Coordinates of C-alpha atoms in Angstrom, one line a residue:
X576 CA 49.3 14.7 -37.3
X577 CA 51.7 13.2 -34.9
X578 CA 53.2 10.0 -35.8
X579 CA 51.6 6.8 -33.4
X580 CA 54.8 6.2 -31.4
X581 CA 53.8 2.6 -30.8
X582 CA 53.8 1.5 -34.5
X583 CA 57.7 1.5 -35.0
X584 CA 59.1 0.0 -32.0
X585 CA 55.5 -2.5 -32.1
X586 CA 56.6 -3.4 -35.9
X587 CA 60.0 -3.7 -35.2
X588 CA 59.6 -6.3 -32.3
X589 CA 57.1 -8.0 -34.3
X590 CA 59.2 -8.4 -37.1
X591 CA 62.0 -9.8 -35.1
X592 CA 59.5 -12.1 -32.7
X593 CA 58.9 -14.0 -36.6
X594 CA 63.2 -14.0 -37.1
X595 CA 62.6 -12.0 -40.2
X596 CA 65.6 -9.5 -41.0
X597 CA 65.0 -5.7 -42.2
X598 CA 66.0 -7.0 -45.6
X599 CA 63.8 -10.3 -45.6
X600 CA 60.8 -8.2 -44.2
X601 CA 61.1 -5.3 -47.1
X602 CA 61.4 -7.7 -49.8
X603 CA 58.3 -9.7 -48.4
X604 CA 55.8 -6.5 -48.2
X605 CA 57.3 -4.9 -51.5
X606 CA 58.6 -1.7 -49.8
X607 CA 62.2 -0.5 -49.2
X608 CA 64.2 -1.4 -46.9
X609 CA 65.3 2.3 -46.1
X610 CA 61.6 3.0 -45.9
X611 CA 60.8 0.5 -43.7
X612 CA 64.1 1.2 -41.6
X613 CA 62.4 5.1 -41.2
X614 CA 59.2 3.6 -39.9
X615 CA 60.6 1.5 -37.1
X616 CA 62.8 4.4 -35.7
X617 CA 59.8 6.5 -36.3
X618 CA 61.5 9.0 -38.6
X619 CA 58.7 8.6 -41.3
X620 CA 55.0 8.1 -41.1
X621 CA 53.3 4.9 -41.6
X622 CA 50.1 4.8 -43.9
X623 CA 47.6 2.7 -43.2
X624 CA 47.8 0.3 -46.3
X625 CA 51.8 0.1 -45.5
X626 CA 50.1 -1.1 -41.9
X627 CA 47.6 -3.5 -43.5
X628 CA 50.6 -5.2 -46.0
X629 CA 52.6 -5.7 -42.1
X630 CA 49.4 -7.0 -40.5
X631 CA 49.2 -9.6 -43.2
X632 CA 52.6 -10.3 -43.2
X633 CA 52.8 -11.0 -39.6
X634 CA 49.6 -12.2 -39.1
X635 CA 48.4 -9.4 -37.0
X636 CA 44.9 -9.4 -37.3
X637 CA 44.6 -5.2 -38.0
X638 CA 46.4 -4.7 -35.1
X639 CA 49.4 -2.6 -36.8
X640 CA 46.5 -0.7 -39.0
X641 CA 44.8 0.2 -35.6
X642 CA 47.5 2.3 -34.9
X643 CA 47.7 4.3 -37.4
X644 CA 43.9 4.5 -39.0
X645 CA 42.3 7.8 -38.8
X646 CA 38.4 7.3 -39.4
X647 CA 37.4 10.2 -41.5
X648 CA 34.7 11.9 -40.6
X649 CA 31.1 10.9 -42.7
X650 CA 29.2 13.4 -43.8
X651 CA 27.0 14.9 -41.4
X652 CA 23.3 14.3 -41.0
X653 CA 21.4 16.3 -43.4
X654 CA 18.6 18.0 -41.4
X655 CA 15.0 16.4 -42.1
X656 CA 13.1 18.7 -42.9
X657 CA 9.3 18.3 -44.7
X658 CA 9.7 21.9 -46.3
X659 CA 13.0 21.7 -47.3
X660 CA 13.0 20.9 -51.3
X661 CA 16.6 22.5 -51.3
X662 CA 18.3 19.8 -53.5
X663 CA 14.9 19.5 -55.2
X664 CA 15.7 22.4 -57.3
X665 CA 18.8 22.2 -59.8
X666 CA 20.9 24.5 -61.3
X667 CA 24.0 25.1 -63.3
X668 CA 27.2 25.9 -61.7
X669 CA 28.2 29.7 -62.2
X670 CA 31.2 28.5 -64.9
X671 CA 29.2 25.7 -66.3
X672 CA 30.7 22.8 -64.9
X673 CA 29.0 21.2 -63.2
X674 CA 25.2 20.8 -61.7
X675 CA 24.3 22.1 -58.3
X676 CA 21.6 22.5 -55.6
X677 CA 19.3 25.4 -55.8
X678 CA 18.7 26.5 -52.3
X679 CA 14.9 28.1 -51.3
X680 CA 16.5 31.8 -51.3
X681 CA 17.7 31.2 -54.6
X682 CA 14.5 30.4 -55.8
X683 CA 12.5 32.9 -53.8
X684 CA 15.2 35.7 -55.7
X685 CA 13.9 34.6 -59.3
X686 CA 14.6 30.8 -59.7
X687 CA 11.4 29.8 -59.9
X688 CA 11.5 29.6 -63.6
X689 CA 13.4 26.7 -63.3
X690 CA 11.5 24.4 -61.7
X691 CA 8.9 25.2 -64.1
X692 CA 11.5 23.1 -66.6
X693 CA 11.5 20.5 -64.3
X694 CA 8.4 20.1 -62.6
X695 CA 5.2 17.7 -63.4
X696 CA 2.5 20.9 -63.7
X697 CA -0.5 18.7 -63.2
X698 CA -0.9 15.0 -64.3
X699 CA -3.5 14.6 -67.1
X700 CA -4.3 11.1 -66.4
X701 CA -6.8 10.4 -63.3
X702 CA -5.6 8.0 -60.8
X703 CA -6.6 4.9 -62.3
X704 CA -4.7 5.8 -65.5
X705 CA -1.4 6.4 -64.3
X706 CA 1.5 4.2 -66.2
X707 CA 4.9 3.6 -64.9
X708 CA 6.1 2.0 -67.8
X709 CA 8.1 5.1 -69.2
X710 CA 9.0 5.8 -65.8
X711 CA 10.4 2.7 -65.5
X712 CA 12.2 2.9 -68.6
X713 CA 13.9 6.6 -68.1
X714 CA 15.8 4.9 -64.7
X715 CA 17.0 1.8 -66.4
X716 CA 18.2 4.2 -69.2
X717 CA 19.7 6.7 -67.0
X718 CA 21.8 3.4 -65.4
X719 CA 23.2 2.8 -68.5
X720 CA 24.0 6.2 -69.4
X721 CA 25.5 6.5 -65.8
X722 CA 28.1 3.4 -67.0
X723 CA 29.7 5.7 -69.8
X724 CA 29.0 9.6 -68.7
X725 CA 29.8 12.2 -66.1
X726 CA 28.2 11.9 -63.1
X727 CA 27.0 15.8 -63.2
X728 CA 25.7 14.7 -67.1
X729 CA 23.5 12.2 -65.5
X730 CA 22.1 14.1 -62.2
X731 CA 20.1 16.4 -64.2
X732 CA 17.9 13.8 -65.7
X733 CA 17.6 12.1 -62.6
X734 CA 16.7 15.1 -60.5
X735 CA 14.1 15.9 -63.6
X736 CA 12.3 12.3 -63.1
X737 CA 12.8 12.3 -59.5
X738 CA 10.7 15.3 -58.9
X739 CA 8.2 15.0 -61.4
X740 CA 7.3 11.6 -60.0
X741 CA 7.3 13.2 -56.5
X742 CA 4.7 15.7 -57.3
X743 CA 2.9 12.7 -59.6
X744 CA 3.0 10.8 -56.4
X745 CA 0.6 14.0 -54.8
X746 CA -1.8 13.7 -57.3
X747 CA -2.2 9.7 -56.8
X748 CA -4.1 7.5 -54.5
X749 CA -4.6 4.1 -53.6
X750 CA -1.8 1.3 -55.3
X751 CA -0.8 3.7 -58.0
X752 CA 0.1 6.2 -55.1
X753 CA 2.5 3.0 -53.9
X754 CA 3.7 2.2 -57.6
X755 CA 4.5 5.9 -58.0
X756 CA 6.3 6.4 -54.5
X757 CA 8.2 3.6 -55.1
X758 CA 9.9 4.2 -57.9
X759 CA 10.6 7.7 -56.7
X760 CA 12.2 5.9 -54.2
X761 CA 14.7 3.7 -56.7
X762 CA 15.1 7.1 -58.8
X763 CA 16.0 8.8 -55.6
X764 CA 18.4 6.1 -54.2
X765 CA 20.3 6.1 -57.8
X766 CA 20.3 10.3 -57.5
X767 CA 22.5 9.6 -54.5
X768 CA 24.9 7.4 -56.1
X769 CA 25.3 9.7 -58.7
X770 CA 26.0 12.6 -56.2
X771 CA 29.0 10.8 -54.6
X772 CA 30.1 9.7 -57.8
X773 CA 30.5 13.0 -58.1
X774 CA 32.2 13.8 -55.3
X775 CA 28.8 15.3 -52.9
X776 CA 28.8 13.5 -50.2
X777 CA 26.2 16.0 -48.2
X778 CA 23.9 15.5 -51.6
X779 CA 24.3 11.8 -51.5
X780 CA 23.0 11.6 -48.3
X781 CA 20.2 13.9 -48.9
X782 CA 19.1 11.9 -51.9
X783 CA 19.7 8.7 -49.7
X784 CA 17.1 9.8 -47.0
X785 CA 14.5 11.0 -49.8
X786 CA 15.0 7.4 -51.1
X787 CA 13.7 6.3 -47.2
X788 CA 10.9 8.5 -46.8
X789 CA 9.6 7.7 -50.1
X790 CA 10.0 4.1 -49.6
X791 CA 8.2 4.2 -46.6
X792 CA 5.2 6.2 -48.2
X793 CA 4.8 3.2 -50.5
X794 CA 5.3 0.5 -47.4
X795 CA 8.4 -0.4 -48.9
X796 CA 10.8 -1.4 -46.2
X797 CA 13.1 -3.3 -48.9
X798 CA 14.7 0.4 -50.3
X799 CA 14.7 1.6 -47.0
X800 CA 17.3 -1.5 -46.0
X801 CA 18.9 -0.8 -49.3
X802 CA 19.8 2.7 -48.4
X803 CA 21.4 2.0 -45.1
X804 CA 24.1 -0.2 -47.9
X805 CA 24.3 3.0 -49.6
X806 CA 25.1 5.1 -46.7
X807 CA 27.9 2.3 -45.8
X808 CA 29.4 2.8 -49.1
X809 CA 29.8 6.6 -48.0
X810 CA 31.3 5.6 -45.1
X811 CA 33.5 2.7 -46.5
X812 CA 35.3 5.4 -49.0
X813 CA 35.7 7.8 -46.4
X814 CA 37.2 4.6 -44.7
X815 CA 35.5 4.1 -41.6
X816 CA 35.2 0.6 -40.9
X817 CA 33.3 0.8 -37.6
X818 CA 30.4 2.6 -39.5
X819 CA 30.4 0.5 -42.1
X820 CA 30.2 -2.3 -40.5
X821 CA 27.3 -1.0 -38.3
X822 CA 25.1 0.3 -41.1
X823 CA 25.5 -2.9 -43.1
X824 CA 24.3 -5.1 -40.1
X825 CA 21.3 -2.7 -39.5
X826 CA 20.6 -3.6 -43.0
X827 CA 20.3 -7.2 -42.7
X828 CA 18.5 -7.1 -39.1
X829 CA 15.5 -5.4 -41.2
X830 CA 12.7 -8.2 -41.5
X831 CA 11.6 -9.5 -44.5
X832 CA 14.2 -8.3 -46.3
X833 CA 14.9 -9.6 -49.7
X834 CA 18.1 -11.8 -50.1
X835 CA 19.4 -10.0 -52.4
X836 CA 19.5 -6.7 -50.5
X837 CA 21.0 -9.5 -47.7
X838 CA 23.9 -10.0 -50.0
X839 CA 24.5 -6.5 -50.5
X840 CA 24.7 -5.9 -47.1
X841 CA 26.3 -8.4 -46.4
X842 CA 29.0 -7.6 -49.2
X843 CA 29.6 -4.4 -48.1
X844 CA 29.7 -5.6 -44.2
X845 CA 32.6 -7.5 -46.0
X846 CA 34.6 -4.9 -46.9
X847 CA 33.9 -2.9 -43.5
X848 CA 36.1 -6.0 -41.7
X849 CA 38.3 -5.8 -44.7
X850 CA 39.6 -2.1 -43.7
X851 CA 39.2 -3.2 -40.1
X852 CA 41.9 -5.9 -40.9
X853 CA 39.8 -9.0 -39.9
X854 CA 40.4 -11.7 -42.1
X855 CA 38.0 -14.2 -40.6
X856 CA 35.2 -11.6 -40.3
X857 CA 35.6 -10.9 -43.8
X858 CA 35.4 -14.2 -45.2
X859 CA 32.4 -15.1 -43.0
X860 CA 30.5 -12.2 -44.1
X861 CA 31.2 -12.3 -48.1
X862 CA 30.0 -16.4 -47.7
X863 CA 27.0 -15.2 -46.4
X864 CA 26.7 -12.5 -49.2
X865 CA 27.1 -15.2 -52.0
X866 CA 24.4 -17.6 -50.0
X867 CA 21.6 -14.4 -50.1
X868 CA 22.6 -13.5 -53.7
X869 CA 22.1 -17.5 -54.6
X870 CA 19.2 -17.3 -53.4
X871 CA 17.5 -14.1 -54.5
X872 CA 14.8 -14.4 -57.7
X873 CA 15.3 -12.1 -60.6
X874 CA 13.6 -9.0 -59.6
X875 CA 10.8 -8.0 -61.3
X876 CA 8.6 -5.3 -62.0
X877 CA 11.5 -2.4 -61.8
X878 CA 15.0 -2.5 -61.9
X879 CA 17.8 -4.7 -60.2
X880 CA 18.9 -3.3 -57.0
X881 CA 22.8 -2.5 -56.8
X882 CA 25.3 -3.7 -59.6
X883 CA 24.0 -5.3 -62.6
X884 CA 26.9 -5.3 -64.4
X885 CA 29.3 -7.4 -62.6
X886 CA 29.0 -10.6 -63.5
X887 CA 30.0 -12.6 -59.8
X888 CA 30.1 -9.4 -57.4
X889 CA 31.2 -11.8 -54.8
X890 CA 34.1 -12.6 -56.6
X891 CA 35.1 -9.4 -57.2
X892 CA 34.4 -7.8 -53.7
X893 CA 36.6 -10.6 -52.6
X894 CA 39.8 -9.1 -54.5
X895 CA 38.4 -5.9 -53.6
X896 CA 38.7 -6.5 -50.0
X897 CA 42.0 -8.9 -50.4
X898 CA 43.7 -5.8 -50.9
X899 CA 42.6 -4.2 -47.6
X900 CA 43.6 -7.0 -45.9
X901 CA 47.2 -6.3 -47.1
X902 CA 47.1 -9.3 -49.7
X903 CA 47.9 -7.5 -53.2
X904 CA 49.0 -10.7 -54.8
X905 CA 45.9 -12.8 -53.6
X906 CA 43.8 -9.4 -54.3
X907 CA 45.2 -9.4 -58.1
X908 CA 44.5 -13.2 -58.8
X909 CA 41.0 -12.7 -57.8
X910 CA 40.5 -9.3 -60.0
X911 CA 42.5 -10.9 -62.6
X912 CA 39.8 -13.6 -63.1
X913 CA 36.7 -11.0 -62.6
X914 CA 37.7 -8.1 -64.6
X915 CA 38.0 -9.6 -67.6
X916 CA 34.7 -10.5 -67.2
X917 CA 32.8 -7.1 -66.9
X918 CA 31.2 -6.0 -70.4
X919 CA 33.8 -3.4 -71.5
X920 CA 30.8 -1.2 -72.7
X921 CA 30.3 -1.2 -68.6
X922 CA 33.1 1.7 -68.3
X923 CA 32.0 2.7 -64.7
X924 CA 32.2 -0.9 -63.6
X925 CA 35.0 -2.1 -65.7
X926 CA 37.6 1.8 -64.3
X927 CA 36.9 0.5 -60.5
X928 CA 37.5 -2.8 -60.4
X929 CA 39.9 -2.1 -63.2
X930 CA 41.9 0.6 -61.1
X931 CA 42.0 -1.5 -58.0
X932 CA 43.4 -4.3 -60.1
X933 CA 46.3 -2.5 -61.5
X934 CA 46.8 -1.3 -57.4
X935 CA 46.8 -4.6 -56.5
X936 CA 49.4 -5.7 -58.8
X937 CA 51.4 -2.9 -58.2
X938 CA 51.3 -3.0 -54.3
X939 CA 52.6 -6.7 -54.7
X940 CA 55.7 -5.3 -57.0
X941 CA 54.5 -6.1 -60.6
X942 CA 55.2 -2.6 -61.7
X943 CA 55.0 -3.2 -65.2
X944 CA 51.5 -5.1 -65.2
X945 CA 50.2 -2.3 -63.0
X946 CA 51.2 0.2 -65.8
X947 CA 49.6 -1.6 -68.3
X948 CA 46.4 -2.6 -66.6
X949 CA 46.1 1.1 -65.5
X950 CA 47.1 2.1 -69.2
X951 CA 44.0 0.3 -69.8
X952 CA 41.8 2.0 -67.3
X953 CA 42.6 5.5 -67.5
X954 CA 40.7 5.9 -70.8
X955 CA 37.1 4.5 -68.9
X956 CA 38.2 6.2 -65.8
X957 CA 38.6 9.5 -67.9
X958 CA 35.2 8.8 -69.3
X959 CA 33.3 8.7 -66.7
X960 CA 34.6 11.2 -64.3
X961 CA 34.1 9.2 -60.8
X962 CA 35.3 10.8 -57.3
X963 CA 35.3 7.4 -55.9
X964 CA 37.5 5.7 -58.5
X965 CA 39.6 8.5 -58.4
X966 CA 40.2 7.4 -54.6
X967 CA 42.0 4.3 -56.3
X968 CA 43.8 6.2 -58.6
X969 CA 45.5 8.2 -55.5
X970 CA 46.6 5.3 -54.1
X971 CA 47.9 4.1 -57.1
X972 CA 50.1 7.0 -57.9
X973 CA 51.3 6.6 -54.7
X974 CA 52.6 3.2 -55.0
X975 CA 54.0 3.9 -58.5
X976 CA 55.8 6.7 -56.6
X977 CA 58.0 4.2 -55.0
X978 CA 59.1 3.6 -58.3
X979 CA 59.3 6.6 -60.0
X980 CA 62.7 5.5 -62.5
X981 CA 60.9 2.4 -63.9
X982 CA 60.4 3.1 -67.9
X983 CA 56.8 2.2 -67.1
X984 CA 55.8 4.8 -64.8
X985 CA 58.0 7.2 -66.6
X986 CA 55.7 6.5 -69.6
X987 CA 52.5 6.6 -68.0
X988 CA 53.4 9.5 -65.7
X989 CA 51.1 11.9 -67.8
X990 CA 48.3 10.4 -68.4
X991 CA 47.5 9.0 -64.7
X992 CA 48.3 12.7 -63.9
X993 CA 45.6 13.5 -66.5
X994 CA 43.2 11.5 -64.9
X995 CA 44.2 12.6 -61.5
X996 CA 44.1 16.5 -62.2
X997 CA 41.4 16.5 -65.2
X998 CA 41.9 20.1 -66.5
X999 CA 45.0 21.2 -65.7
X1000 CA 47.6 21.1 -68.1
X1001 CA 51.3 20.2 -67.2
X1002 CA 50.6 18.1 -64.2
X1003 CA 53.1 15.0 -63.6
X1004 CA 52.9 12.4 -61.5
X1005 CA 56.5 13.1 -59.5

């Protein structure tokens, strides 16, 4: 890709409009001052949190990071399609390593044997004495396990449940058909967080529309808003701030949506203006997360919508998006004061705001308390194998990069290169 010819000769007149010297200006961001020098004459290539650190520096409101983002393209649509029980149907992988989608050919060619280990057969119970409790109780386990286990060890589980309550559902009327639909509709929604956990975008989304249409066979509009804060966490990884932003304020338009699906939204609306580089939109938007989540009741009945194991997710989506803003030192106060405070038997919570801490303290030059904080992390992060934390981890090598003879990074070259390349032996993070 072509380097944005504006950014240099725009940062370097910038920089000397606020009468800071080359010098000044490399010590205040925590880069070089030879790799700053290569950026203005355009010799190297700006990323975009180097652009975010220069925004905040000189005040620019995202308009450095403009230049230079490239919004990756979200997953495409997945077709919708009444007969297409594709991603229904699960397999293992040829090698064993992971689980996969068994498409209808498959099955037509002899996999129907497997959905036999799946599938509900036929309910026993009539209508009127269908229980959720066990249901109820598979999900809320299959959370926890989901905190300290591979993403592809939990999908299985999930897929099981999620179709046998779909073809329960079929075989129900009246409020248990509602009772049923809608907890398909939570197991479905969690299905698709495990999928991009593990890397599937295409299945997350698939899941994240089965969540919808079951959700609206129970007259649930509330998971319906919910997965439109899902589908902007796709897009916020794949860093597309426009999207983000525009799916988390479809969420909140929905009426009579709970606060705390509000909060969510709101949240992740947050950290959409966060990689867009608006300060002011940010704030406003993670105040009026923190009012809905005030506000909300203790659900009820099924389990808690989005993250139940951070303790202030306010607080912590705050450092979160302090960091996109180009503020690592503000970012790692805030992380500083929330990490500590996720249960460390939470290891899928605890690795990503973990990771992003040690980032945050390495971006704003504490090399050594990045090391350690990552030393930390890379055990959890190891454990449970996410895609999306290992988006951190990148950008963490990366920044340990730019100090690659510091007896810290020396020592934890290996294992972060571990974590990075699970499985293959000799890898280093030069």
């Amino acid at each position: 890709m072509a380097i944005p010819e504006p950014f240099g000769p725009r940062l370097r007149a910038m920089r000397v409009a606020r009468g800071l010297s080359l010098s000044e200006f490399a010590r205040r961001t925590f880069y070089s001052k030879g790799h700053v020098s290569r950026i203005e004459t355009g010799v190297a290539r700006p990323s975009v949190e180097f652009a975010q650190r220069c925004d905040a520096e000189l005040a620019a409101d995202g308009a450095l990071a403009a230049l230079v983002r490239t919004t990756t393209a979200s997953p495409a649509a997945v077709a919708e399609d009444d007969n297409d029980d594709g991603m229904w149907i699960m397999t293992m992988s040829p090698d064993g390593s992971s689980f996969v989608p068994l498409g209808r050919r498959e099955l037509l060619m002899g996999g129907a044997m497997l959905l036999s280990g799946l599938a509900v057969t036929r309910p026993a119970a009539a209508a009127g004495e269908v229980h959720l409790g066990h249901h109820t109780a598979m999900l809320a386990s299959a959370r926890e396990i989901g905190q300290t286990a591979h993403p592809q060890a939990v999908l299985p589980i999930v897929v099981g449940q999620a179709q046998a309550l779909r073809l329960l559902a079929e075989h129900s009327q009246g409020a248990d058909a509602k009772a049923v639909a809608a907890l398909s509709s939570r197991t479905a929604e969690f299905a698709g967080w495990m999928a991009q956990e593990a890397g599937d975008e295409r299945m997350a989304m698939w899941w994240t529309q089965r969540a919808v249409r079951a959700a609206e066979a129970a007259g649930d509009t509330h998971t319906a808003a919910y997965a439109l804060v899902r589908q902007a966490l796709i897009t916020m990884y794949n860093r597309d701030h426009q999207r983000t932003i525009a799916l988390a304020k479809q969420a909140q338009s929905v009426p009579g949506t709970p606060s705390r699906i509000l909060g969510l939204a709101a949240q992740r609306e947050a950290q959409g203006h966060a990689l867009a580089g608006d300060h002011t939109e940010c704030m406003r938007a993670l105040d009026r997360a923190r009012a809905h989540l005030e506000a909300a009741e203790d659900g009820a009945g099924g389990p808690v919508i989005g993250t139940s194991h951070v303790p202030d997710p306010v607080a912590a989506a705050t450092g979160w998006c302090l960091y996109d803003l180009g503020k690592p030192a503000a970012a790692a106060a805030a992380l500083d004061r929330e990490v500590v405070r996720i249960n460390p038997g939470s290891a899928r919570a605890r690795a990503r705001f973990g990771v992003r801490q040690a980032l945050a303290h390495a971006a704003a030059g504490d090399v050594a308390r990045a090391c350690a904080l990552a030393g930390e992390m890379l055990g959890h992060a190891a454990l449970v194998n996410s895609a999306t934390i290992r988006t951190d981890l990148n950008r963490l090598a990366a920044t340990l990069r730019r100090s690659p003879r510091h007896p810290d990074v020396v020592a934890l070259g290996p294992s972060l290169a571990a974590a990075l390349h699970p499985g293959e032996p000799g890898s280093h993070l030069a």
